[in-house]
PDB file of C-alpha atoms in Angstrom:
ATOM      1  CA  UNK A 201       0.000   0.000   0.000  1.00 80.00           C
ATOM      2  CA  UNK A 202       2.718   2.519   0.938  1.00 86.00           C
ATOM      3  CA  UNK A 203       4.588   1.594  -2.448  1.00 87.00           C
ATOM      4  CA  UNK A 204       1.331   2.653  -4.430  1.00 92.00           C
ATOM      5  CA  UNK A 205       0.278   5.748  -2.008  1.00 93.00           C
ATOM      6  CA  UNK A 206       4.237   7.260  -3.157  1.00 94.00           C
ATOM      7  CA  UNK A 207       3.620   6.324  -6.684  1.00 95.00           C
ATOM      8  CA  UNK A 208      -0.278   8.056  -6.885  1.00 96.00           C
ATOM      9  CA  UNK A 209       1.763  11.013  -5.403  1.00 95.00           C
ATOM     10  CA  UNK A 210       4.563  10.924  -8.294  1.00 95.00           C
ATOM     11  CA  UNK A 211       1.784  10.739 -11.145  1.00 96.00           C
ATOM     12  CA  UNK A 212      -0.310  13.547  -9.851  1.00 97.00           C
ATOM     13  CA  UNK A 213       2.866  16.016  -9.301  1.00 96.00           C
ATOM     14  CA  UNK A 214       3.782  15.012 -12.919  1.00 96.00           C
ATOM     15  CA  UNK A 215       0.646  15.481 -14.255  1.00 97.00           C
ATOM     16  CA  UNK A 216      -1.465  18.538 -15.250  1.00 96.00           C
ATOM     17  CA  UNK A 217      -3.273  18.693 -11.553  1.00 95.00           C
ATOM     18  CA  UNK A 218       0.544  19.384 -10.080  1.00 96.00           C
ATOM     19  CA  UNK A 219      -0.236  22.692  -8.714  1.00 96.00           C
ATOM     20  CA  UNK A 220      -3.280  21.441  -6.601  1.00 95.00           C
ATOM     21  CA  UNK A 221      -0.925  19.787  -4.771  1.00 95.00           C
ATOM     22  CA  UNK A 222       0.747  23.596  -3.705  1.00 96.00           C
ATOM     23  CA  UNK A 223      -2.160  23.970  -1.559  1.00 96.00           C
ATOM     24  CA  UNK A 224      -1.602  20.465   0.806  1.00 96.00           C
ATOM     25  CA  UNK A 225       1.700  19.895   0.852  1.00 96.00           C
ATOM     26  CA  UNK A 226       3.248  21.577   3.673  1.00 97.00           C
ATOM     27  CA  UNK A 227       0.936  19.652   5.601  1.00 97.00           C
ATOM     28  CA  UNK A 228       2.740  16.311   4.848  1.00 95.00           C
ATOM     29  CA  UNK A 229       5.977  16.664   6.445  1.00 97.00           C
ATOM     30  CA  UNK A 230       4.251  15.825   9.992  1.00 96.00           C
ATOM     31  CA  UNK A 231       2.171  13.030   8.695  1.00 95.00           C
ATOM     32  CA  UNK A 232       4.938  11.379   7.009  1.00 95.00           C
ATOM     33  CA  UNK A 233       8.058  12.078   9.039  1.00 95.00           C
ATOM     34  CA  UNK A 234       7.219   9.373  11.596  1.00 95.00           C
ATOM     35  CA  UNK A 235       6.678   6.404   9.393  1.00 95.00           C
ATOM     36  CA  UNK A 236       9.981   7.682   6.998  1.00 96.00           C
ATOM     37  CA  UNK A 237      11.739   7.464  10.673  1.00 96.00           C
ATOM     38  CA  UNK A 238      10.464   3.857  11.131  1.00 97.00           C
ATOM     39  CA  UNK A 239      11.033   2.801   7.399  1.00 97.00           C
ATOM     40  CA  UNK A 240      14.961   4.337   8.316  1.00 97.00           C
ATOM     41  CA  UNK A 241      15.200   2.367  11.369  1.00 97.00           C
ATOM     42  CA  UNK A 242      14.156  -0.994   9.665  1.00 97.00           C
ATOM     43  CA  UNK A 243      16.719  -0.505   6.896  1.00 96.00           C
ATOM     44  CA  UNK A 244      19.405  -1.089   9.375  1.00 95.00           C
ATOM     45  CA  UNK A 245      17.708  -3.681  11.016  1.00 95.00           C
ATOM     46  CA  UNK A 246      18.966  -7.253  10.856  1.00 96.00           C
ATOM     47  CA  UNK A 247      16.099  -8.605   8.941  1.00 96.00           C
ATOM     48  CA  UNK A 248      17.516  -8.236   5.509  1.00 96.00           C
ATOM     49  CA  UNK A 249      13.936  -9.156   4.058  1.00 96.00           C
ATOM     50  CA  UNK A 250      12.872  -6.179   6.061  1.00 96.00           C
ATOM     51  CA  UNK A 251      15.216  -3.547   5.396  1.00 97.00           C
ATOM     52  CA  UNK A 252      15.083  -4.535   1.845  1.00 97.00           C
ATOM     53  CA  UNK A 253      11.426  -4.121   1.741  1.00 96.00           C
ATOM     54  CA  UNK A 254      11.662  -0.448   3.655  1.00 97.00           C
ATOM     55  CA  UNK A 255      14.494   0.661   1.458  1.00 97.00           C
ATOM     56  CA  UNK A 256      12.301  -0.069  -1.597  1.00 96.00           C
ATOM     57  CA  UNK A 257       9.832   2.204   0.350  1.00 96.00           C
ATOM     58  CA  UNK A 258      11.677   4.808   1.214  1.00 97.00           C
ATOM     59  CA  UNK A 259      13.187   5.123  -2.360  1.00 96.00           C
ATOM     60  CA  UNK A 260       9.817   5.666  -3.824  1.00 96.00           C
ATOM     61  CA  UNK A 261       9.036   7.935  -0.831  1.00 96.00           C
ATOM     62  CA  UNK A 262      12.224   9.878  -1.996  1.00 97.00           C
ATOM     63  CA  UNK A 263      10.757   9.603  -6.194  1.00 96.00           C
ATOM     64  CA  UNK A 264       7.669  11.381  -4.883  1.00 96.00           C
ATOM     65  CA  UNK A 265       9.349  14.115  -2.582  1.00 97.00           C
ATOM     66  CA  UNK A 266      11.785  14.596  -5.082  1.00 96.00           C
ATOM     67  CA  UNK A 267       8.445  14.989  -8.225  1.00 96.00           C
ATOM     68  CA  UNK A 268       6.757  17.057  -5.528  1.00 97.00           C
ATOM     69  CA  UNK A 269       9.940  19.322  -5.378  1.00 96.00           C
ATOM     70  CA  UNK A 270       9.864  20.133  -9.140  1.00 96.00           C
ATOM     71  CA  UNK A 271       6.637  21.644  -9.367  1.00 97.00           C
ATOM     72  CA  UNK A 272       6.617  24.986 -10.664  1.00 96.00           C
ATOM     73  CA  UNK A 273       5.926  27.342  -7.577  1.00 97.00           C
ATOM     74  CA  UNK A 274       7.057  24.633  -4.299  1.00 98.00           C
ATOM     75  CA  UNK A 275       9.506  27.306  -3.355  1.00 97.00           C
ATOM     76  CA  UNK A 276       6.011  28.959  -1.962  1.00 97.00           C
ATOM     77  CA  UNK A 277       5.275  25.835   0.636  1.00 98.00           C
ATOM     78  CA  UNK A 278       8.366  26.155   2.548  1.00 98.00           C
ATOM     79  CA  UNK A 279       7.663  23.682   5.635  1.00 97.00           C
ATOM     80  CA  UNK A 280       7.331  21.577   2.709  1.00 98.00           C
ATOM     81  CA  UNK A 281      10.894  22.884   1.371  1.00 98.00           C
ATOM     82  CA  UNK A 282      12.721  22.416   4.552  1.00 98.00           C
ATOM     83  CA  UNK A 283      11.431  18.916   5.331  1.00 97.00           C
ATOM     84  CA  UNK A 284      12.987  17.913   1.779  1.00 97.00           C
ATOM     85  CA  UNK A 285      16.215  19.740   3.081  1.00 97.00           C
ATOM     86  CA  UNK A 286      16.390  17.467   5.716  1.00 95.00           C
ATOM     87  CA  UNK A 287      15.779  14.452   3.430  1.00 95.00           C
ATOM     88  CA  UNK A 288      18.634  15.370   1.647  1.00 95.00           C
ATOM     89  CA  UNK A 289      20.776  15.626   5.086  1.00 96.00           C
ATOM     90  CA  UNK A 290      20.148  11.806   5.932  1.00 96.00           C
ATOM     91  CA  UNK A 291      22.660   9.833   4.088  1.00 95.00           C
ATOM     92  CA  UNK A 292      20.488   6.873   3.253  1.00 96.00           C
ATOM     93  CA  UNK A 293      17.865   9.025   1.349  1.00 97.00           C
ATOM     94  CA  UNK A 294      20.586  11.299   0.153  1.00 96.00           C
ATOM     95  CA  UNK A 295      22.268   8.132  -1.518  1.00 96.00           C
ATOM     96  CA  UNK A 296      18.624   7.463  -3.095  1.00 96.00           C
ATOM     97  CA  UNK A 297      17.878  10.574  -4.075  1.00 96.00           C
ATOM     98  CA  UNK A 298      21.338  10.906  -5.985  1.00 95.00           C
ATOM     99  CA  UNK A 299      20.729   7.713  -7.972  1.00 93.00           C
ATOM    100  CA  UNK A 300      17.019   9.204  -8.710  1.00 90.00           C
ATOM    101  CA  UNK A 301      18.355  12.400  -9.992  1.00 88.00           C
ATOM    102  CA  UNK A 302      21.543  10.007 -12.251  1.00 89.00           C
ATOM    103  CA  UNK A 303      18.134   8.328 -13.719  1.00 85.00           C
ATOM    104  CA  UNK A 304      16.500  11.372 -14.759  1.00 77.00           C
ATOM    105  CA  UNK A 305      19.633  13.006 -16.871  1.00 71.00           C
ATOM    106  CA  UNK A 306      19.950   9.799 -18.842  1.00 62.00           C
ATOM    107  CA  UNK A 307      22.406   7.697 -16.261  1.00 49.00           C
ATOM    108  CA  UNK A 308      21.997   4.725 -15.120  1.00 44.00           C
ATOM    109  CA  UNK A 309      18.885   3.166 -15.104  1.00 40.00           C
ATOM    110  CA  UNK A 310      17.082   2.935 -12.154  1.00 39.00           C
ATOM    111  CA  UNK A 311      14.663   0.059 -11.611  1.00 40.00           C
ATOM    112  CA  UNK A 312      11.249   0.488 -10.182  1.00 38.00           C
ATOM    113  CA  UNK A 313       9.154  -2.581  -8.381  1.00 35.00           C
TER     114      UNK A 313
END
């Protein structure tokens, strides 16, 4: 469910109803930050099915921040824009986001589940 919920998220900031999503989005920092700190936790856990599974979540958590983030006008929602600075200060999600971004200009291919 949490794999679809971050995809839905990517396909509506990529699509023509992008800037609807200006008007909610500084609201999801606080609902999400909690279960991104869980997903964190269980990708260093010793249950490698686990922290596989919440590493595959937390990369398409980072897709959607990271589509959210390229909406014209997100400078405007700034909670929103300092939560996604903060992504980008934990090395784990920095690491994903990095290979995200190497996808986009034409890099490696990164493979989605």
């Amino acid at each position: 469910v949490a794999l679809l919920a971050w995809r839905v998220l990517q396909d509506v900031a990529r699509s023509r109803a992008a800037p609807a999503l200006l008007e909610i989005v500084d609201a999801l920092p606080p609902r999400i930050l909690g279960r991104i700190k869980k997903l964190l936790k269980a990708a260093k856990g010793p249950d490698a099915a686990a922290a596989e599974r919440a590493r595959d979540v937390l990369k398409e958590c980072v897709r959607g921040l990271h589509a959210v983030m390229l909406i014209t006008g997100i400078e405007r929602c700034t909670a929103f824009v300092q939560f996604f600075e903060r992504v980008k200060q934990t090395s784990i999600l920095n690491h994903m986001l990095k290979d995200i971004a190497r996808g986009e200009q034409g890099g490696a291919s990164v493979g989605t589940r």
